[in-house]
Amino acid sequence: MFLLIKKVIYIFIFLFFTLIFNYNCKRNKQEISKISDYKEFNIQAAKESCSKVRKCFGYIYRTFPENILKKLTIEECENSALLNIDKKIETHTSNIQLLARTCYVHILNSNCKDLPLVIITDPNCNLLRAEIGKLNIEKYVK
Amino acid sequence: MNIYIIIIITYILKFIYSLNVGLLPDEAYYWEWSRHLDFSYYDQGPGVALYIKLFTLIFGDTQLALRTASNVASLVTTIFVFKISDILEFSKIQKIYLFLFIIFIPAFFAGGFLVMHDSPFLLSWSGALYFTVKYLKDRKNFLLYPLFLFLGLGALSKHTMVFYVFSLVIWILLSPKEFSIFKNFHFYFGILITFFIISPVLYWNLNHNWDNIDAIANLRSAGSINVKKFNTGSMIIGQIFSISPLFYLLIIFIFIRYFFTEISRTSFIHYLKSILYIEDTKSIILKFLLINSIILPLFFLVMSIFRVIQANWLYASYLPIALLLIFHLNFKNYENKLFLEGLMIALILDLFSVFSIPISKTLNLSIDPYYILGTRNLGFQEIADEVSQIQKEKYPDSKIITNRYQDAAILSWYLPEKPFINSVNILQKNQYNYWYDMEYGKDYILVYIQEKTCAKSFIFFQPILVKTFEKIEQFPEKDIYVDGYLVKRMQIWYLKNYQKNWAEDISNLLQHQMVQEEMVVGLKKKKETRKFKRDKMDQFSGIGLIKGYLERSGEMECSFLLKK
């Protein structure tokens, strides 16, 4: 009887931690897609992209000389990515916004091993690139 | 004849032979450490650097110094093991068998010629082992001091020494009667001594962002081959050939036989209880040796499930294993026969390690030269001579550099006057990252040595060099033959006017371009079309890299052993 109770307790502990782990994983995935404001969404996506690059390419970062590495903070990456953000997103059509949301969430939810592949092959990202390319050409023609 | 005289004579013979064993690149790397003494180094503590320095101070930066260092370490290690066998009251025949095992297992026979961080580490492990055993026998407090001294010295040489401490802790936890040691102030003074000895490593790490942890996490000692996959098979094969296959089998067999015999005498619970409350001194010592012998194999066995394990990481456990094996070996049955057959195989492996070139030639073996051990340390002098000549005749104002720490260290050793050769270390991290920077505006001659001659060289760094220097000039790849064997392949680049650090472009690519133009496409800054970028990329890296790779000598993948 005692052994049975012990087993049940262990199973509960295991399930508890599994749920917490699962919740944490899902929470990250949900947070960014739940942001309704497009600008805020872009800010968050840029921030998470910086952290993701740092995490996924940490094996390259660690080989950089100390003086260069000191400059490569996540804050520097975020500031650089968000420079003139208002200007950059003002021309984004609703179609671009929709594609951007799907593309970024896919990229940010991919694991490090698949990241380069997702960036290149994700259909939403490719459509997004095409749309943004059109915008740039239109600007150039005008 | 006294066994100690036999041991000394054996090591004198090994020493004479080793004077003709050329340096391996990793040995040269540790020798380079000894020329740049520091509180610690990226890969490990300063133990091996200090140890080599002891000998180079006496004999200079010579082959004699380094081979004396390696042989002295092996000799002292062997003497400590035999001192333990004295305490365990080994018979004459047991000592002969112990001698045969310790001297002739390939790990110690061939490894004993080399001076690596394992040399002072094994010496320290054996010293700690001896003083632990001596303390358990005599119970004299002063014996705790050399024990803790060796723990500290071992930790200076290799972080693995921490497992010795774990084995002590486990042993104390499994020996309630030993808890009294916590009331002994000599024990705490001993810990203070160890702490004092390893304090330079802590100091260095405090000033270098705890980079030793980075080295361990990225397995620098395994050549940074941080393959996250199941490696248990290769680990076991490595151990089998380090000990000799039949010895390996015998050790496992005796281990199982010992446990079954002990457990069959009584119930398992009683057996466990009896382990906790052992009274007899010899049994206490054997219990400690058992824990000490299995701690490294067990830990690395588990680790091998997801990481690469190098064979030499377990060598320290061979010392207590040797003592336990001989202690439990039954000389009257098939175990004895198995031992002698194991010894024969070990001797064959040793012979092949020492006379691999004449054996291969006599038997006309169709093996790729890379797998003939004797060729591993050949060809470096020829490369150094060639590089030196090119520098003298064509580019006298340029400096020689490499992109691998191995190439830098071995060239430093073989070039006239042994200059310091820097390594650019593109996408690599080792001790060279902490030494001198390259000089802007300076011209360089970059040397790349391909040791695995059967494989094509993959020169990944050439496109990066294009961006780092004003102009680069590539020399044709060259084969280095010694004694009729293709032993090395080398390539040289002349690099004009160093303009910027290689990491600038790559960091910009990751930190800025990738985030802004690829990951968060909508925030794209530049307005160039994709096509333009792709053309630029092709010029910069892609096609040139593939073309260069295909044009090189060697195979895509080395065929294992047999030459095509």
Short mmCIF file of N, CA, C and O in Angstrom, two decimals, chain B residues 177-268:
data_model
loop_
_atom_site.label_atom_id
_atom_site.label_comp_id
_atom_site.label_asym_id
_atom_site.label_seq_id
_atom_site.Cartn_x
_atom_site.Cartn_y
_atom_site.Cartn_z
N LYS B 177 31.72 4.88 9.71
CA LYS B 177 32.79 4.94 10.72
C LYS B 177 33.81 6.03 10.40
O LYS B 177 34.59 6.43 11.27
N GLU B 178 33.84 6.46 9.16
CA GLU B 178 34.82 7.47 8.76
C GLU B 178 34.33 8.89 8.99
O GLU B 178 35.07 9.84 8.74
N PHE B 179 33.09 9.03 9.45
CA PHE B 179 32.54 10.37 9.65
C PHE B 179 33.38 11.18 10.66
O PHE B 179 33.33 12.40 10.66
N SER B 180 34.15 10.46 11.46
CA SER B 180 34.98 11.14 12.47
C SER B 180 35.99 12.10 11.82
O SER B 180 36.49 13.01 12.48
N ILE B 181 36.25 11.89 10.54
CA ILE B 181 37.22 12.77 9.86
C ILE B 181 36.75 14.22 9.86
O ILE B 181 37.55 15.16 9.82
N PHE B 182 35.43 14.41 9.96
CA PHE B 182 34.90 15.78 9.97
C PHE B 182 35.25 16.51 11.28
O PHE B 182 35.09 17.71 11.38
N LYS B 183 35.70 15.74 12.27
CA LYS B 183 36.11 16.37 13.53
C LYS B 183 37.62 16.59 13.57
O LYS B 183 38.16 17.06 14.56
N ASN B 184 38.29 16.21 12.50
CA ASN B 184 39.75 16.29 12.46
C ASN B 184 40.18 17.60 11.78
O ASN B 184 39.91 17.82 10.60
N PHE B 185 40.87 18.49 12.53
CA PHE B 185 41.21 19.79 11.94
C PHE B 185 42.25 19.68 10.84
O PHE B 185 42.34 20.53 9.96
N HIS B 186 43.03 18.59 10.82
CA HIS B 186 44.01 18.38 9.73
C HIS B 186 43.28 18.24 8.39
O HIS B 186 43.79 18.66 7.35
N PHE B 187 42.10 17.66 8.46
CA PHE B 187 41.27 17.49 7.26
C PHE B 187 40.94 18.87 6.67
O PHE B 187 41.06 19.09 5.46
N TYR B 188 40.57 19.81 7.55
CA TYR B 188 40.21 21.15 7.07
C TYR B 188 41.43 21.93 6.59
O TYR B 188 41.36 22.68 5.63
N PHE B 189 42.57 21.72 7.26
CA PHE B 189 43.80 22.37 6.78
C PHE B 189 44.17 21.84 5.40
O PHE B 189 44.64 22.59 4.54
N GLY B 190 43.94 20.54 5.24
CA GLY B 190 44.21 19.91 3.94
C GLY B 190 43.36 20.55 2.85
O GLY B 190 43.86 20.88 1.76
N ILE B 191 42.07 20.75 3.16
CA ILE B 191 41.17 21.38 2.18
C ILE B 191 41.68 22.79 1.85
O ILE B 191 41.68 23.21 0.69
N LEU B 192 42.16 23.49 2.89
CA LEU B 192 42.70 24.84 2.67
C LEU B 192 43.90 24.81 1.73
O LEU B 192 44.04 25.67 0.85
N ILE B 193 44.76 23.78 1.90
CA ILE B 193 45.93 23.65 1.02
C ILE B 193 45.47 23.48 -0.43
O ILE B 193 45.95 24.15 -1.34
N THR B 194 44.50 22.58 -0.63
CA THR B 194 43.98 22.35 -1.98
C THR B 194 43.43 23.66 -2.55
O THR B 194 43.70 24.02 -3.70
N PHE B 195 42.65 24.34 -1.73
CA PHE B 195 42.03 25.59 -2.18
C PHE B 195 43.10 26.62 -2.55
O PHE B 195 42.99 27.31 -3.56
N PHE B 196 44.15 26.67 -1.74
CA PHE B 196 45.24 27.61 -2.01
C PHE B 196 45.91 27.27 -3.35
O PHE B 196 46.21 28.16 -4.15
N ILE B 197 46.12 25.96 -3.58
CA ILE B 197 46.79 25.55 -4.83
C ILE B 197 45.95 25.89 -6.06
O ILE B 197 46.47 26.34 -7.07
N ILE B 198 44.64 25.69 -5.94
CA ILE B 198 43.80 25.93 -7.15
C ILE B 198 43.34 27.39 -7.26
O ILE B 198 42.69 27.76 -8.23
N SER B 199 43.72 28.22 -6.26
CA SER B 199 43.25 29.62 -6.29
C SER B 199 43.67 30.38 -7.57
O SER B 199 42.90 31.21 -8.05
N PRO B 200 44.87 30.11 -8.17
CA PRO B 200 45.18 30.83 -9.42
C PRO B 200 44.14 30.57 -10.52
O PRO B 200 43.82 31.46 -11.30
N VAL B 201 43.62 29.32 -10.56
CA VAL B 201 42.61 28.99 -11.58
C VAL B 201 41.34 29.81 -11.33
O VAL B 201 40.74 30.35 -12.27
N LEU B 202 40.97 29.92 -10.07
CA LEU B 202 39.78 30.69 -9.72
C LEU B 202 40.00 32.17 -10.07
O LEU B 202 39.11 32.83 -10.61
N TYR B 203 41.20 32.66 -9.74
CA TYR B 203 41.52 34.06 -10.01
C TYR B 203 41.42 34.35 -11.51
O TYR B 203 40.82 35.33 -11.94
N TRP B 204 42.01 33.46 -12.31
CA TRP B 204 41.99 33.65 -13.77
C TRP B 204 40.55 33.66 -14.28
O TRP B 204 40.17 34.48 -15.10
N ASN B 205 39.76 32.72 -13.77
CA ASN B 205 38.37 32.63 -14.23
C ASN B 205 37.56 33.86 -13.84
O ASN B 205 36.71 34.32 -14.61
N LEU B 206 37.84 34.38 -12.64
CA LEU B 206 37.15 35.60 -12.22
C LEU B 206 37.44 36.75 -13.17
O LEU B 206 36.60 37.61 -13.42
N ASN B 207 38.65 36.75 -13.71
CA ASN B 207 39.05 37.82 -14.63
C ASN B 207 38.76 37.50 -16.09
O ASN B 207 39.01 38.32 -16.97
N HIS B 208 38.29 36.31 -16.37
CA HIS B 208 38.04 35.93 -17.76
C HIS B 208 36.66 35.32 -17.94
O HIS B 208 36.49 34.33 -18.67
N ASN B 209 35.70 35.90 -17.24
CA ASN B 209 34.30 35.54 -17.49
C ASN B 209 34.01 34.04 -17.32
O ASN B 209 33.19 33.48 -18.02
N TRP B 210 34.75 33.36 -16.45
CA TRP B 210 34.61 31.92 -16.19
C TRP B 210 34.71 31.11 -17.49
O TRP B 210 33.91 30.22 -17.77
N ASP B 211 35.73 31.46 -18.28
CA ASP B 211 35.89 30.82 -19.58
C ASP B 211 36.22 29.33 -19.51
O ASP B 211 36.03 28.61 -20.48
N ASN B 212 36.75 28.88 -18.37
CA ASN B 212 37.02 27.43 -18.22
C ASN B 212 35.72 26.65 -18.36
O ASN B 212 35.70 25.55 -18.91
N ILE B 213 34.61 27.25 -17.89
CA ILE B 213 33.31 26.57 -18.00
C ILE B 213 32.91 26.50 -19.47
O ILE B 213 32.39 25.48 -19.93
N ASP B 214 33.21 27.56 -20.22
CA ASP B 214 32.93 27.57 -21.66
C ASP B 214 33.72 26.45 -22.34
O ASP B 214 33.19 25.74 -23.20
N ALA B 215 34.98 26.28 -21.93
CA ALA B 215 35.83 25.23 -22.53
C ALA B 215 35.27 23.85 -22.23
O ALA B 215 35.26 22.97 -23.09
N ILE B 216 34.79 23.66 -20.99
CA ILE B 216 34.23 22.35 -20.62
C ILE B 216 32.92 22.13 -21.39
O ILE B 216 32.70 21.07 -21.98
N ALA B 217 32.06 23.16 -21.41
CA ALA B 217 30.76 23.01 -22.07
C ALA B 217 30.92 22.74 -23.56
O ALA B 217 30.12 22.03 -24.16
N ASN B 218 31.96 23.31 -24.15
CA ASN B 218 32.16 23.13 -25.59
C ASN B 218 33.20 22.06 -25.90
O ASN B 218 33.64 21.93 -27.05
N LEU B 219 33.58 21.33 -24.88
CA LEU B 219 34.50 20.20 -25.03
C LEU B 219 35.73 20.58 -25.84
O LEU B 219 36.04 19.95 -26.85
N ARG B 220 36.44 21.64 -25.41
CA ARG B 220 37.65 22.04 -26.12
C ARG B 220 38.64 20.88 -26.18
O ARG B 220 39.30 20.66 -27.18
N SER B 221 38.70 20.10 -25.07
CA SER B 221 39.65 18.99 -25.03
C SER B 221 39.33 17.90 -26.04
O SER B 221 40.16 17.07 -26.34
N ALA B 222 38.10 17.90 -26.52
CA ALA B 222 37.76 16.93 -27.56
C ALA B 222 37.82 17.60 -28.92
O ALA B 222 37.12 17.23 -29.84
N GLY B 223 38.65 18.63 -29.02
CA GLY B 223 38.79 19.36 -30.27
C GLY B 223 37.52 20.11 -30.61
O GLY B 223 37.22 20.36 -31.77
N SER B 224 36.75 20.47 -29.57
CA SER B 224 35.47 21.17 -29.73
C SER B 224 34.49 20.38 -30.61
O SER B 224 33.63 20.95 -31.24
N ILE B 225 34.70 19.06 -30.67
CA ILE B 225 33.75 18.23 -31.43
C ILE B 225 32.59 17.94 -30.48
O ILE B 225 32.58 16.97 -29.75
N ASN B 226 31.65 18.87 -30.48
CA ASN B 226 30.58 18.79 -29.51
C ASN B 226 29.35 18.15 -30.15
O ASN B 226 28.30 18.77 -30.27
N VAL B 227 29.54 16.91 -30.59
CA VAL B 227 28.46 16.23 -31.30
C VAL B 227 27.46 15.69 -30.29
O VAL B 227 27.80 14.88 -29.44
N LYS B 228 26.23 16.19 -30.41
CA LYS B 228 25.23 15.76 -29.44
C LYS B 228 24.50 14.54 -29.98
O LYS B 228 23.42 14.62 -30.53
N LYS B 229 25.15 13.40 -29.88
CA LYS B 229 24.50 12.16 -30.32
C LYS B 229 25.05 11.01 -29.49
O LYS B 229 25.98 11.18 -28.71
N PHE B 230 24.49 9.84 -29.72
CA PHE B 230 24.87 8.66 -28.97
C PHE B 230 26.31 8.25 -29.33
O PHE B 230 26.58 7.92 -30.48
N ASN B 231 27.22 8.33 -28.36
CA ASN B 231 28.62 8.02 -28.64
C ASN B 231 29.16 6.87 -27.78
O ASN B 231 30.37 6.70 -27.70
N THR B 232 28.27 6.14 -27.13
CA THR B 232 28.71 5.11 -26.20
C THR B 232 29.55 4.04 -26.91
O THR B 232 30.55 3.57 -26.37
N GLY B 233 29.14 3.67 -28.12
CA GLY B 233 29.86 2.65 -28.88
C GLY B 233 31.30 3.06 -29.11
O GLY B 233 32.24 2.29 -28.83
N SER B 234 31.49 4.29 -29.60
CA SER B 234 32.86 4.73 -29.90
C SER B 234 33.66 4.88 -28.61
O SER B 234 34.87 4.65 -28.59
N MET B 235 32.98 5.23 -27.52
CA MET B 235 33.70 5.34 -26.25
C MET B 235 34.21 3.96 -25.81
O MET B 235 35.37 3.81 -25.42
N ILE B 236 33.36 2.95 -25.92
CA ILE B 236 33.76 1.59 -25.50
C ILE B 236 34.89 1.07 -26.41
O ILE B 236 35.86 0.49 -25.92
N ILE B 237 34.77 1.33 -27.70
CA ILE B 237 35.84 0.88 -28.62
C ILE B 237 37.16 1.55 -28.24
O ILE B 237 38.22 0.91 -28.19
N GLY B 238 37.08 2.84 -27.93
CA GLY B 238 38.28 3.57 -27.50
C GLY B 238 38.91 2.94 -26.28
O GLY B 238 40.14 2.79 -26.20
N GLN B 239 38.07 2.54 -25.32
CA GLN B 239 38.58 1.93 -24.09
C GLN B 239 39.17 0.55 -24.37
O GLN B 239 40.20 0.18 -23.82
N ILE B 240 38.50 -0.21 -25.25
CA ILE B 240 38.97 -1.56 -25.58
C ILE B 240 40.40 -1.50 -26.14
O ILE B 240 41.27 -2.26 -25.75
N PHE B 241 40.63 -0.52 -27.04
CA PHE B 241 41.96 -0.43 -27.63
C PHE B 241 42.98 0.26 -26.72
O PHE B 241 44.17 0.11 -26.91
N SER B 242 42.49 1.00 -25.74
CA SER B 242 43.41 1.63 -24.80
C SER B 242 43.96 0.60 -23.82
O SER B 242 45.07 0.71 -23.32
N ILE B 243 43.13 -0.39 -23.49
CA ILE B 243 43.54 -1.38 -22.50
C ILE B 243 44.02 -2.67 -23.16
O ILE B 243 44.84 -3.39 -22.61
N SER B 244 43.51 -2.98 -24.30
CA SER B 244 43.67 -4.24 -25.03
C SER B 244 42.37 -5.03 -24.83
O SER B 244 41.88 -5.15 -23.70
N PRO B 245 41.83 -5.56 -25.94
CA PRO B 245 40.48 -6.16 -25.89
C PRO B 245 40.30 -7.23 -24.81
O PRO B 245 39.30 -7.22 -24.09
N LEU B 246 41.26 -8.14 -24.66
CA LEU B 246 41.06 -9.23 -23.69
C LEU B 246 41.19 -8.73 -22.25
O LEU B 246 40.52 -9.24 -21.35
N PHE B 247 42.04 -7.76 -22.02
CA PHE B 247 42.14 -7.17 -20.68
C PHE B 247 40.79 -6.54 -20.30
O PHE B 247 40.33 -6.63 -19.17
N TYR B 248 40.19 -5.90 -21.30
CA TYR B 248 38.90 -5.24 -21.08
C TYR B 248 37.86 -6.27 -20.66
O TYR B 248 37.11 -6.08 -19.70
N LEU B 249 37.87 -7.37 -21.40
CA LEU B 249 36.93 -8.46 -21.12
C LEU B 249 37.20 -9.03 -19.72
O LEU B 249 36.27 -9.28 -18.93
N LEU B 250 38.47 -9.20 -19.41
CA LEU B 250 38.87 -9.77 -18.12
C LEU B 250 38.42 -8.86 -16.96
O LEU B 250 37.93 -9.34 -15.94
N ILE B 251 38.61 -7.58 -17.14
CA ILE B 251 38.21 -6.63 -16.09
C ILE B 251 36.72 -6.74 -15.83
O ILE B 251 36.27 -6.85 -14.68
N ILE B 252 35.93 -6.74 -16.90
CA ILE B 252 34.48 -6.84 -16.74
C ILE B 252 34.11 -8.17 -16.10
O ILE B 252 33.29 -8.24 -15.18
N PHE B 253 34.78 -9.22 -16.55
CA PHE B 253 34.49 -10.55 -16.03
C PHE B 253 34.78 -10.64 -14.52
O PHE B 253 33.96 -11.11 -13.73
N ILE B 254 35.95 -10.16 -14.12
CA ILE B 254 36.33 -10.23 -12.71
C ILE B 254 35.41 -9.36 -11.86
O ILE B 254 35.02 -9.72 -10.75
N PHE B 255 35.04 -8.24 -12.41
CA PHE B 255 34.12 -7.33 -11.73
C PHE B 255 32.79 -8.03 -11.44
O PHE B 255 32.29 -8.02 -10.31
N ILE B 256 32.25 -8.68 -12.47
CA ILE B 256 30.96 -9.39 -12.31
C ILE B 256 31.14 -10.57 -11.36
O ILE B 256 30.33 -10.78 -10.44
N ARG B 257 32.22 -11.32 -11.56
CA ARG B 257 32.48 -12.50 -10.71
C ARG B 257 32.58 -12.10 -9.24
O ARG B 257 32.02 -12.73 -8.36
N TYR B 258 33.28 -10.98 -8.99
CA TYR B 258 33.47 -10.49 -7.63
C TYR B 258 32.12 -10.19 -6.98
O TYR B 258 31.83 -10.64 -5.87
N PHE B 259 31.26 -9.48 -7.71
CA PHE B 259 29.98 -9.09 -7.12
C PHE B 259 29.09 -10.31 -6.88
O PHE B 259 28.45 -10.43 -5.84
N PHE B 260 29.06 -11.23 -7.85
CA PHE B 260 28.21 -12.41 -7.69
C PHE B 260 28.68 -13.28 -6.52
O PHE B 260 27.88 -13.79 -5.76
N THR B 261 30.00 -13.41 -6.39
CA THR B 261 30.53 -14.23 -5.30
C THR B 261 30.16 -13.59 -3.96
O THR B 261 29.71 -14.26 -3.04
N GLU B 262 30.36 -12.29 -3.88
CA GLU B 262 30.08 -11.59 -2.63
C GLU B 262 28.60 -11.66 -2.28
O GLU B 262 28.23 -11.93 -1.13
N ILE B 263 27.76 -11.41 -3.29
CA ILE B 263 26.32 -11.36 -3.02
C ILE B 263 25.77 -12.75 -2.74
O ILE B 263 24.89 -12.93 -1.89
N SER B 264 26.31 -13.77 -3.43
CA SER B 264 25.78 -15.12 -3.24
C SER B 264 26.07 -15.65 -1.83
O SER B 264 25.40 -16.55 -1.34
N ARG B 265 27.09 -15.06 -1.17
CA ARG B 265 27.41 -15.49 0.19
C ARG B 265 26.30 -15.14 1.17
O ARG B 265 26.07 -15.82 2.15
N THR B 266 25.67 -14.05 0.89
CA THR B 266 24.62 -13.57 1.79
C THR B 266 23.54 -12.89 0.95
O THR B 266 23.59 -12.97 -0.27
N SER B 267 22.59 -12.25 1.57
CA SER B 267 21.57 -11.56 0.77
C SER B 267 22.13 -10.22 0.32
O SER B 267 23.12 -9.73 0.85
N PHE B 268 21.46 -9.61 -0.65
CA PHE B 268 21.92 -8.34 -1.20
C PHE B 268 21.93 -7.25 -0.12
O PHE B 268 22.87 -6.46 -0.03
#
